[in-house]
XYZ file of C-alpha atoms in Angstrom:
741
model
C 0.000 0.000 0.000
C 1.073 3.593 -0.688
C -0.023 6.743 1.099
C 1.038 10.319 0.540
C 0.011 13.618 2.013
C -2.915 14.018 -0.364
C -4.596 10.625 -0.361
C -4.581 7.020 0.751
C -4.320 4.324 -1.884
C -3.538 0.644 -2.272
C -1.169 -1.088 -4.619
C -2.576 -4.621 -4.825
C -5.109 -6.514 -2.721
C -6.837 -4.029 -0.464
C -7.112 -6.404 2.488
C -3.664 -7.661 3.501
C -3.340 -11.161 4.887
C -0.369 -10.079 6.993
C 0.573 -6.883 8.779
C 1.396 -4.197 6.294
C 2.651 -0.659 6.852
C 1.357 2.492 5.206
C 4.019 5.175 4.923
C 2.890 8.806 5.068
C 6.025 10.907 5.384
C 7.307 10.463 8.919
C 4.042 8.872 10.019
C 3.352 5.165 10.099
C -0.009 3.422 10.094
C 0.076 -0.332 10.644
C -2.789 -2.429 9.260
C -2.980 -6.019 10.433
C -5.508 -8.829 10.392
C -7.330 -11.042 7.936
C -10.639 -10.858 6.098
C -12.408 -12.883 8.772
C -11.278 -10.821 11.739
C -11.343 -7.256 12.960
C -8.508 -5.004 11.924
C -6.266 -3.286 14.426
C -4.925 0.129 13.512
C -2.121 1.920 15.264
C -0.006 4.927 14.567
C 1.764 7.554 16.541
C 3.539 10.809 15.828
C 3.118 14.008 17.807
C -0.394 14.782 19.009
C -2.600 11.674 19.239
C -5.920 11.534 17.471
C -8.723 9.048 17.512
C -9.092 6.644 14.623
C -12.193 4.788 13.565
C -11.752 2.113 10.935
C -14.351 -0.083 9.336
C -13.822 -3.092 7.134
C -16.695 -3.791 4.758
C -17.099 -7.086 2.952
C -20.000 -8.668 1.160
C -20.683 -10.769 4.249
C -20.197 -8.416 7.182
C -19.060 -5.056 8.503
C -16.462 -5.102 11.298
C -15.094 -2.185 13.316
C -11.798 -1.473 15.016
C -10.206 1.440 16.799
C -6.728 2.845 17.181
C -4.770 6.084 17.066
C -3.114 8.077 14.326
C -1.188 11.303 14.342
C -2.561 12.964 11.238
C -5.991 14.066 10.039
C -8.016 12.780 7.126
C -9.988 9.917 5.746
C -9.309 7.347 3.080
C -11.475 4.758 1.428
C -9.462 1.819 0.108
C -10.899 -0.780 -2.199
C -9.561 -3.533 -4.414
C -9.675 -7.249 -5.051
C -8.506 -9.916 -2.700
C -6.804 -13.058 -3.929
C -10.119 -14.921 -4.282
C -11.497 -12.151 -6.469
C -14.093 -10.703 -4.092
C -14.280 -6.961 -3.496
C -13.039 -5.751 -0.116
C -12.782 -2.249 1.264
C -11.416 -0.353 4.245
C -12.563 3.068 5.344
C -10.111 4.804 7.679
C -11.330 7.989 9.358
C -9.156 9.963 11.671
C -10.477 13.196 13.114
C -9.666 15.622 15.877
C -12.636 15.791 18.225
C -12.250 19.568 18.358
C -12.611 19.875 14.618
C -16.205 20.465 13.600
C -17.676 19.636 10.247
C -18.674 22.311 7.750
C -18.405 25.775 9.254
C -20.777 28.267 7.681
C -18.889 30.887 5.748
C -15.584 29.043 5.671
C -13.171 29.928 2.924
C -11.899 27.355 0.492
C -8.227 27.094 -0.336
C -7.259 28.173 -3.821
C -6.715 25.171 -6.112
C -5.626 25.249 -9.744
C -4.500 22.975 -12.552
C -0.951 23.378 -11.186
C -2.066 21.391 -8.141
C -3.563 18.793 -10.459
C -0.216 18.349 -12.189
C 1.759 18.321 -8.924
C -0.371 15.628 -7.365
C -0.399 13.638 -10.584
C 3.262 12.791 -10.067
C 2.287 10.562 -7.145
C -0.130 8.616 -9.346
C 1.564 8.196 -12.704
C 4.488 6.100 -11.489
C 3.713 2.531 -12.676
C 3.214 0.290 -9.634
C 1.753 -2.811 -11.276
C -1.418 -2.555 -9.223
C -5.031 -2.900 -10.371
C -7.625 -0.091 -10.464
C -8.465 1.065 -6.948
C -10.405 3.706 -5.023
C -9.081 6.544 -2.909
C -10.560 9.433 -0.953
C -8.863 12.858 -1.169
C -8.015 14.261 2.243
C -9.914 17.444 1.392
C -13.026 15.263 1.491
C -12.188 13.633 4.796
C -15.013 15.102 6.880
C -18.285 14.435 5.039
C -21.560 15.579 6.627
C -23.507 13.114 8.712
C -25.527 10.657 6.586
C -24.035 12.116 3.408
C -24.601 10.111 0.219
C -21.572 8.609 -1.519
C -20.214 10.097 -4.731
C -17.959 7.940 -6.907
C -15.802 9.731 -9.470
C -15.032 7.794 -12.658
C -12.237 9.533 -14.587
C -11.548 9.723 -18.278
C -8.609 8.084 -20.013
C -8.148 10.642 -22.752
C -5.004 12.564 -23.481
C -5.052 16.140 -22.127
C -3.091 18.753 -24.055
C -2.075 22.241 -22.960
C -0.703 25.058 -25.067
C 1.364 27.578 -23.084
C 1.181 31.118 -24.478
C 1.713 34.771 -23.533
C 5.262 35.644 -22.436
C 6.797 32.238 -23.142
C 7.295 30.353 -26.350
C 4.452 28.379 -27.897
C 4.744 24.743 -26.883
C 2.278 21.912 -26.348
C 2.487 19.469 -23.455
C 0.398 16.437 -22.899
C -0.597 14.384 -19.863
C -2.631 11.254 -19.350
C -5.850 11.360 -17.354
C -7.307 8.335 -15.602
C -5.487 8.999 -12.362
C -8.679 10.056 -10.578
C -7.852 13.672 -9.746
C -10.217 15.190 -12.299
C -12.398 16.640 -9.522
C -9.527 18.390 -7.763
C -11.034 21.849 -8.307
C -14.258 20.613 -6.682
C -13.007 18.463 -3.787
C -13.580 21.088 -1.097
C -17.097 22.073 -2.159
C -18.202 18.496 -2.807
C -16.928 17.542 0.661
C -19.754 19.640 2.146
C -22.295 17.402 0.416
C -20.849 13.931 -0.167
C -18.554 11.168 0.911
C -16.235 11.305 -2.098
C -14.346 8.324 -3.554
C -12.294 8.475 -6.739
C -11.287 5.674 -9.087
C -7.595 5.438 -9.966
C -6.637 3.533 -13.120
C -2.837 3.060 -13.157
C -0.962 4.163 -16.254
C 0.153 0.657 -17.197
C -3.123 -1.053 -16.287
C -4.655 -3.190 -19.039
C -8.041 -3.983 -17.521
C -10.665 -4.219 -20.259
C -13.738 -1.992 -20.277
C -15.938 -4.861 -19.141
C -13.458 -5.543 -16.364
C -13.685 -1.923 -15.217
C -17.480 -2.108 -15.372
C -17.453 -5.145 -13.087
C -14.993 -3.475 -10.715
C -17.210 -0.395 -10.324
C -20.367 -2.504 -10.272
C -19.172 -4.640 -7.364
C -18.283 -1.538 -5.351
C -21.688 0.009 -6.113
C -23.542 -3.135 -5.097
C -21.587 -3.342 -1.863
C -22.354 0.279 -1.051
C -26.022 -0.303 -1.835
C -26.079 -3.312 0.453
C -24.612 -1.279 3.310
C -26.952 1.728 2.764
C -29.923 0.549 0.672
C -32.004 3.699 1.267
C -29.364 6.171 0.073
C -28.815 7.248 -3.524
C -25.403 6.627 -5.053
C -23.870 9.326 -7.233
C -21.640 8.498 -10.183
C -19.729 11.395 -11.722
C -18.349 10.212 -15.052
C -15.883 12.349 -16.990
C -15.519 11.526 -20.706
C -14.626 7.795 -20.668
C -15.982 7.695 -17.110
C -19.348 8.747 -18.526
C -19.466 5.537 -20.558
C -18.475 3.607 -17.447
C -21.271 5.194 -15.394
C -23.911 4.542 -18.067
C -22.813 0.919 -18.450
C -23.009 0.303 -14.694
C -26.440 1.978 -14.552
C -27.720 -0.176 -17.421
C -26.663 -3.343 -15.590
C -28.156 -2.233 -12.249
C -31.564 -0.653 -12.929
C -32.902 -1.408 -9.430
C -30.182 0.534 -7.586
C -30.937 4.207 -6.934
C -28.201 5.796 -9.054
C -27.776 9.447 -10.001
C -25.429 9.982 -12.942
C -23.598 13.236 -13.638
C -21.821 12.945 -16.961
C -19.280 15.521 -18.147
C -18.852 15.302 -21.930
C -19.381 11.507 -22.028
C -17.404 9.631 -24.672
C -20.424 7.790 -26.082
C -19.814 9.635 -29.369
C -16.197 8.489 -29.661
C -16.906 6.829 -32.992
C -17.448 10.369 -34.370
C -14.345 11.806 -32.688
C -11.448 13.507 -34.447
C -9.195 10.897 -32.847
C -10.503 8.115 -35.086
C -8.184 8.922 -38.047
C -5.189 8.923 -35.686
C -5.285 5.171 -35.016
C -3.311 4.065 -38.106
C -1.006 7.076 -37.804
C -0.147 6.375 -34.161
C 0.496 2.728 -34.912
C 2.933 3.693 -37.667
C 4.945 6.251 -35.641
C 8.321 4.767 -34.571
C 9.252 4.980 -30.864
C 11.878 7.664 -31.429
C 9.172 10.004 -32.792
C 6.741 9.438 -29.952
C 7.500 12.943 -28.656
C 5.639 14.372 -31.660
C 2.367 12.858 -30.476
C 1.471 15.908 -28.337
C 1.517 18.049 -31.461
C -0.764 15.629 -33.256
C -3.228 15.865 -30.390
C -3.031 19.602 -29.797
C -6.215 20.166 -31.801
C -8.308 18.303 -29.219
C -7.027 20.038 -26.127
C -9.082 21.737 -23.480
C -9.047 25.505 -23.166
C -5.729 26.302 -21.401
C -6.750 29.862 -20.558
C -9.927 28.719 -18.780
C -7.853 26.170 -16.851
C -5.338 28.803 -15.795
C -8.194 31.117 -14.746
C -9.606 28.572 -12.271
C -7.955 30.047 -9.155
C -7.786 33.730 -10.165
C -9.835 36.183 -8.129
C -12.201 37.803 -10.622
C -12.258 41.016 -8.579
C -8.656 41.816 -9.511
C -8.032 44.776 -11.846
C -7.525 43.881 -15.491
C -3.744 44.308 -15.484
C -3.382 42.192 -12.331
C -5.615 39.516 -13.851
C -3.484 39.351 -17.000
C -0.316 39.153 -14.891
C -1.721 36.358 -12.717
C -2.933 34.466 -15.786
C 0.501 34.722 -17.372
C 2.171 33.469 -14.180
C -0.259 30.547 -13.939
C 0.380 29.509 -17.520
C 4.135 29.808 -17.052
C 3.993 27.777 -13.830
C 2.460 24.882 -15.738
C 5.564 24.518 -17.921
C 7.880 22.591 -15.567
C 4.983 20.443 -14.394
C 4.007 19.374 -17.888
C 7.369 19.013 -19.563
C 8.045 15.418 -18.528
C 4.601 13.888 -18.929
C 4.902 12.959 -22.591
C 7.864 10.713 -21.800
C 6.009 8.857 -19.052
C 3.246 7.495 -21.271
C 4.565 5.200 -24.024
C 2.920 4.873 -27.404
C 1.559 1.412 -26.585
C -0.269 2.810 -23.551
C -1.775 5.615 -25.589
C -3.013 3.189 -28.224
C -4.493 0.976 -25.521
C -6.366 3.923 -24.015
C -7.777 4.942 -27.384
C -8.912 1.376 -28.082
C -10.438 1.304 -24.607
C -12.427 4.448 -25.469
C -13.690 2.864 -28.675
C -14.829 -0.325 -26.954
C -16.435 1.717 -24.160
C -18.520 3.717 -26.624
C -19.683 0.594 -28.478
C -20.533 -1.286 -25.278
C -22.422 1.618 -23.743
C -24.411 2.680 -26.806
C -25.830 -0.822 -27.153
C -27.274 -0.605 -23.612
C -28.621 2.959 -23.353
C -32.200 1.679 -23.488
C -31.678 -0.122 -20.170
C -30.577 2.993 -18.225
C -33.285 3.955 -15.718
C -31.155 6.188 -13.497
C -31.572 9.937 -13.132
C -29.030 11.559 -15.475
C -27.588 15.068 -15.595
C -25.459 15.669 -18.674
C -22.878 18.476 -18.601
C -22.142 19.407 -22.208
C -19.450 21.787 -23.474
C -19.991 24.034 -26.457
C -16.313 24.083 -27.478
C -15.382 20.422 -27.086
C -12.793 19.826 -29.810
C -12.359 16.140 -28.976
C -15.959 14.944 -29.190
C -19.139 16.255 -30.865
C -20.607 16.783 -27.396
C -23.350 19.229 -28.323
C -24.925 16.868 -30.849
C -24.374 13.915 -28.518
C -26.199 15.754 -25.735
C -29.286 16.042 -27.922
C -28.945 12.366 -28.866
C -28.711 11.202 -25.237
C -31.551 13.516 -24.218
C -33.787 11.609 -26.618
C -32.420 8.139 -25.831
C -32.412 8.245 -22.033
C -35.724 8.143 -20.197
C -34.751 10.495 -17.352
C -32.126 12.904 -18.632
C -31.463 16.626 -18.294
C -28.716 18.751 -19.836
C -26.702 21.697 -18.583
C -24.956 23.401 -21.480
C -21.667 25.288 -21.010
C -21.254 27.172 -24.241
C -17.701 28.454 -23.718
C -16.108 25.360 -22.144
C -13.883 22.736 -23.731
C -13.588 18.986 -23.270
C -11.809 19.234 -19.902
C -14.875 20.865 -18.381
C -14.228 19.870 -14.770
C -10.681 21.279 -14.842
C -11.711 24.690 -16.157
C -12.737 27.774 -14.245
C -16.300 29.027 -14.286
C -18.063 25.842 -13.150
C -18.792 24.688 -9.617
C -20.003 21.087 -9.706
C -21.558 21.259 -6.223
C -23.592 24.310 -7.274
C -24.764 22.592 -10.450
C -25.912 19.560 -8.472
C -27.875 21.654 -5.973
C -29.483 23.968 -8.506
C -30.483 21.006 -10.696
C -32.540 19.452 -7.857
C -30.272 16.416 -7.763
C -29.106 16.485 -4.168
C -30.970 14.197 -1.802
C -30.248 11.853 1.095
C -32.801 9.132 0.401
C -34.785 7.597 -2.421
C -37.534 10.200 -2.036
C -36.578 13.846 -2.500
C -37.324 16.075 0.481
C -37.240 19.717 -0.613
C -36.993 20.904 2.987
C -34.543 18.527 4.662
C -32.335 18.000 1.587
C -31.720 21.735 1.241
C -28.122 22.872 1.711
C -27.859 26.660 2.126
C -25.814 28.440 -0.533
C -22.244 29.082 0.472
C -20.900 32.651 0.646
C -19.167 31.975 -2.661
C -22.433 30.867 -4.287
C -24.260 33.885 -2.884
C -21.569 36.166 -4.255
C -21.672 34.453 -7.648
C -25.428 34.972 -7.977
C -26.164 38.203 -6.133
C -22.965 40.178 -6.725
C -22.190 38.966 -10.252
C -25.185 37.619 -12.126
C -27.747 39.985 -10.635
C -25.586 43.061 -9.997
C -27.021 44.878 -13.016
C -30.582 44.440 -11.731
C -29.648 45.742 -8.274
C -27.809 48.725 -9.758
C -30.714 49.503 -12.085
C -33.428 49.212 -9.428
C -31.570 50.423 -6.300
C -33.806 48.405 -3.922
C -34.687 50.029 -0.597
C -36.141 47.975 2.260
C -38.080 49.252 5.264
C -39.359 47.283 8.244
C -41.661 47.978 11.183
C -40.664 47.700 14.832
C -42.878 46.270 17.573
C -44.016 49.798 18.517
C -45.139 50.478 14.946
C -42.209 52.709 13.967
C -41.013 52.279 10.362
C -37.224 52.167 9.936
C -34.896 51.684 7.003
C -33.417 48.200 6.815
C -34.560 44.905 8.290
C -34.208 45.694 11.983
C -37.877 44.885 12.563
C -37.508 41.312 11.301
C -37.160 38.639 14.043
C -33.824 36.858 14.119
C -35.292 33.394 14.629
C -38.081 31.449 12.959
C -40.542 30.172 12.258
C -41.501 33.284 10.294
C -44.012 33.518 7.451
C -43.536 36.461 5.081
C -46.777 37.153 3.207
C -46.927 39.744 0.435
C -47.786 40.823 -3.089
C -46.224 39.696 -6.339
C -45.098 42.265 -8.877
C -45.028 41.514 -12.584
C -42.988 38.338 -13.283
C -41.961 38.245 -9.624
C -39.414 41.009 -10.215
C -39.204 41.728 -6.498
C -37.841 38.292 -5.562
C -34.135 38.689 -6.303
C -33.458 41.785 -4.131
C -35.740 40.534 -1.355
C -34.006 37.180 -0.856
C -30.568 38.676 -1.438
C -30.964 41.508 1.061
C -32.227 39.181 3.780
C -29.017 37.220 3.356
C -26.764 40.247 3.076
C -28.255 42.304 5.915
C -29.380 39.641 8.389
C -27.842 36.336 7.218
C -31.340 34.858 6.987
C -32.270 32.294 4.340
C -35.758 32.947 3.023
C -37.331 29.810 1.532
C -39.735 30.732 -1.237
C -42.879 28.677 -1.912
C -42.814 28.657 -5.700
C -45.020 27.648 -8.614
C -44.700 23.986 -9.685
C -43.603 25.135 -13.152
C -40.155 25.917 -11.730
C -39.735 22.243 -10.848
C -41.294 20.627 -13.906
C -39.405 18.655 -16.538
C -40.321 21.299 -19.083
C -38.212 23.873 -17.205
C -35.130 21.749 -17.997
C -35.881 20.944 -21.619
C -33.265 21.096 -24.368
C -29.708 22.395 -24.006
C -30.482 24.153 -20.772
C -28.016 26.827 -19.682
C -27.828 28.017 -16.099
C -30.470 30.719 -15.591
C -32.678 32.469 -13.054
C -34.712 29.296 -12.421
C -31.576 27.453 -11.298
C -30.764 30.306 -8.923
C -34.249 30.214 -7.396
C -33.847 26.494 -6.719
C -30.296 26.983 -5.406
C -31.613 29.455 -2.824
C -34.101 26.964 -1.429
C -37.433 27.458 -3.191
C -39.902 24.592 -2.740
C -42.980 23.661 -4.813
C -46.147 25.196 -3.454
C -48.109 22.737 -1.318
C -49.579 22.577 2.167
C -47.130 19.775 2.968
C -44.067 21.858 2.097
C -45.348 24.868 4.061
C -45.943 22.542 7.010
C -42.386 21.183 6.759
C -40.839 24.646 6.511
C -42.637 25.982 9.559
C -41.956 22.816 11.538
C -38.211 23.324 10.952
C -38.393 26.986 12.111
C -37.608 28.339 8.648
C -38.324 31.736 7.138
C -40.958 30.983 4.497
C -41.989 33.367 1.720
C -45.616 33.048 0.607
C -47.485 34.833 -2.183
C -51.201 34.020 -1.821
C -51.848 35.574 -5.255
C -49.528 33.076 -6.928
C -49.063 33.063 -10.692
C -52.268 35.024 -11.279
C -50.789 37.989 -9.434
C -47.301 37.687 -10.939
C -48.804 37.415 -14.441
C -51.515 40.009 -14.050
C -53.237 41.748 -16.946
C -53.032 45.346 -18.160
C -54.217 47.835 -15.577
C -54.025 45.312 -12.724
C -50.691 46.314 -11.183
C -50.762 46.519 -7.397
C -53.994 44.526 -7.162
C -54.199 41.462 -4.950
C -55.682 38.222 -6.293
C -55.914 36.274 -3.056
C -58.261 33.376 -2.292
C -61.487 34.199 -0.495
C -60.593 32.103 2.538
C -57.441 31.757 4.613
C -54.762 29.383 3.368
C -52.013 29.897 5.896
C -53.193 31.440 9.208
C -54.121 28.262 11.061
C -50.981 26.470 9.916
C -48.827 29.372 11.088
C -50.602 29.308 14.472
C -49.977 25.570 14.810
C -46.217 26.233 14.970
C -46.389 29.622 16.690
C -44.973 31.304 13.576
C -44.674 35.073 13.301
C -46.576 36.438 10.290
C -45.055 39.486 8.604
C -47.153 41.170 5.896
C -45.067 43.014 3.312
C -45.599 45.184 0.248
C -43.420 45.798 -2.810
C -43.833 48.492 -5.466
C -41.828 49.679 -8.437
C -42.812 47.479 -11.371
C -44.414 50.460 -13.130
C -41.006 52.180 -13.001
C -39.231 49.225 -14.614
C -41.364 47.761 -17.401
C -44.555 48.357 -19.322
C -46.896 45.478 -20.095
C -47.592 45.329 -23.854
C -49.113 41.873 -24.398
C -50.934 40.258 -21.488
C -52.581 36.846 -21.184
C -55.755 37.981 -22.916
C -53.801 39.387 -25.873
C -51.704 36.243 -26.254
C -54.752 33.984 -26.211
C -56.075 35.863 -29.246
C -53.002 34.901 -31.272
C -53.426 31.277 -32.524
C -49.730 30.370 -32.361
C -49.287 31.857 -28.886
C -52.490 30.271 -27.649
C -51.212 26.808 -28.640
C -47.851 27.570 -27.058
C -49.481 28.494 -23.731
C -51.514 25.286 -23.865
C -48.397 23.172 -24.432
C -46.463 25.074 -21.765
C -49.075 24.224 -19.138
C -49.695 20.653 -20.265
C -47.513 19.068 -17.576
C -47.862 21.822 -14.948
C -50.193 21.226 -12.043
C -52.704 23.994 -11.311
C -52.825 23.917 -7.518
C -55.916 26.168 -7.344
C -58.112 24.782 -10.074
C -60.820 23.952 -7.526
C -61.110 27.532 -6.240
C -63.650 30.113 -7.399
C -62.760 33.427 -8.984
C -59.736 34.759 -10.838
C -57.258 33.181 -8.434
C -57.927 29.840 -10.138
C -56.545 31.143 -13.457
C -52.892 30.178 -12.911
C -51.822 29.407 -16.482
C -48.113 30.055 -16.952
C -47.057 32.286 -19.831
C -44.508 34.968 -20.686
C -46.138 38.355 -21.297
C -44.779 40.888 -23.753
C -42.999 43.702 -21.905
C -41.095 46.841 -22.848
C -38.325 48.011 -20.485
C -38.379 51.562 -19.162
C -35.612 53.804 -17.937
C -35.532 52.099 -14.547
C -36.861 53.651 -11.406
C -36.551 52.103 -7.969
C -37.939 49.136 -6.010
C -39.371 49.723 -2.540
C -40.265 47.171 0.140
C -42.125 47.652 3.392
C -42.313 44.844 5.958
C -45.176 45.457 8.342
C -45.443 44.983 12.066
C -44.829 41.329 13.038
C -47.975 39.435 13.997
C -47.300 36.804 16.672
C -49.390 33.630 16.640
C -47.560 31.895 19.493
C -50.065 30.980 22.198
C -53.033 31.613 19.892
C -53.309 28.108 18.433
C -56.629 27.308 20.120
C -58.037 30.737 19.287
C -57.111 30.514 15.613
C -58.557 27.018 15.229
C -61.827 28.881 14.918
C -62.299 29.456 11.174
C -63.905 32.882 11.601
C -61.123 34.198 13.813
C -58.521 32.800 11.444
C -60.340 34.448 8.540
C -60.406 37.752 10.429
C -56.620 37.610 10.863
C -56.270 36.663 7.193
C -58.186 39.779 6.155
C -56.033 41.859 8.498
C -52.862 40.570 6.817
C -54.334 41.321 3.390
C -55.292 44.815 4.511
C -51.760 45.432 5.803
C -50.289 44.463 2.427
C -52.678 46.787 0.570
C -51.938 49.617 3.013
C -48.211 49.038 2.560
C -48.484 49.321 -1.223
C -50.421 52.588 -0.921
C -47.882 53.961 1.556
C -44.916 53.167 -0.698
C -46.549 54.548 -3.845
C -47.181 57.837 -2.072
C -43.868 58.141 -0.208
C -41.676 57.326 -3.200
C -42.659 60.696 -4.671
C -40.416 62.221 -1.978
C -37.361 60.199 -3.055
C -34.905 62.498 -4.885
C -33.054 59.425 -6.205
C -36.021 57.512 -7.536
C -34.681 57.671 -11.102
C -31.495 55.918 -12.142
C -29.450 58.891 -13.415
C -29.369 60.980 -10.203
C -29.015 57.760 -8.183
C -25.939 56.613 -10.120
C -24.378 60.064 -9.984
C -24.760 60.124 -6.199
C -23.354 56.611 -5.736
C -20.451 57.336 -8.102
C -19.298 60.139 -5.793
C -18.949 57.476 -3.071
C -17.207 55.073 -5.453
C -20.341 52.887 -5.288
C -19.653 51.966 -1.663
C -22.765 53.725 -0.400
C -26.371 53.434 -1.549
C -28.261 56.577 -2.462
C -30.727 57.503 0.311
C -34.485 57.341 -0.158
C -37.381 59.111 1.521
C -37.614 59.473 5.282
C -40.192 56.983 6.635
């Protein structure tokens, strides 16, 4: 067995029949025992830490304890002499070290780290494929699902440019470090295990399928109620699909990055006879032959660059990153002989043929990550093909990325998984308990980058009401702890949502969970080559489909829930209906809020008439035959949750109205005086009293809208030009003031 500072790995049989030492620098971990007995672990160097080790076999799970001087966790798996799969999980943690700390910063990782760590993997050791767990992933959350990474075996080429001469260097993937840029963020969600395929390994594709399959089946046997995630990169995508086709009853979730199922259409196909004919002394020219199928080197070098740096500093850092890759790449072409390269290419071809013949048997949930600039494979066309062939497939399209998608900057795999509704702990998705709050980095990416233009254009101002009825600027009047139910009015297209949720996080560090229309969670919302958009952000920030059950779950977990009783009818109102409420006749939420002692906060939002003008509403669109059919198709698979109610509130058909933007004004929010329901559960069980409180909340929202519409006339910075001029004098570090409440 071999261990280094980054990972634990095994060289041959994972379960030794005799005592065997694992060297980790100056540290020593002794593993002893046999398959039929418990393992004893011991190690000592400096400060002592507790070790928990488990040995999992197809027959039993045994435990042992010991001590070890270092921190981390490693999952070791391989084949014993009789051919059965065995595994050891070694966890060593300091009791004082907690798991994920909210707001923690991640260490900067780049492709340079990928190349540095690769040196420990590419030395031929004669061992079979095996699993390892990166030490960055050593503290998974409690009851976290397992994520297996299946690497590619393609050749990766880099072209170094800028202030150094143009040269191309090539390295062999398959080592299992393809997720290195994502280890830290994935560690907050999963127990991560990576497959390592040694450089000189000659295991056939079917042999690799069986190796992964046996590990998957063992994991399923140990935790039958948990989903198992397979992240397949290129060749690994074929491997994941093949395993899923052979195991349709196991709850698998596949995430495929540019899968090599289209290898028969690859530009590498004509290279087979050429590579076979190249004499050994000219093997060094192979990188040049393959330079046309490389990933984007600039995007790789940008992975760890702070995007807030000035332009000149960014260019300097990019140049340094590209130059730093040179000594790390210069020797890789010599390590991989021509015979190995040919074997890998033949392995890709057999993988594509094997997998394509079994796509019909794949029942797993599939998320396909497709690059728009993949020069190795026709990934865009293949994404459309797989979308039609697989029964449960969605696509996320990255237009500017190359084949080495997971090693490029601009993509966070953990974020993609969360925003795609893929993260869950059990077979049944729980929108409340499976929610993982966005990290500070994710919040910054959405609110400070994607949506900055909307915030600048609308200059949102929030007011709240204290217990004594005084209105103050900011969110001081909002309780710090839940359960809290925010109840208010929708503006056109829900334009008020982004600043509302963002400011609650920025000002008070409170996650507001929106109760959203089912259309945001339908299959139709993910159709085609779907690029990341506003819908993904809404789901990332914890929105749940509207239902009494989900509201119940949110309040029972003391969450801050955001409810719009007017629903889609209010957000998609008709001409002349702005600032009108379309609420049900009877209470929908009061008695449920009282059951959990939730605080109800009515709120109002105005400003849509300063942002956009409605040109074509629902009635206009229904008069156009083509648009009428489009609306019908759009709502075909969308549940109307209020179809049994009387009045206009039942008309919840989703559509996109025609709008014309205006020179933007400002958005205003007023959160009314908190209404406590704690201790009033018995009182509010009475339907009439609950209805009376419901009407009071509705009246507060209407009064708030009237107040804001009148007071905004006193705002000297209501329009964008004077507002931007004021904020520019403060170098945009201070928001322009509004009216005095």
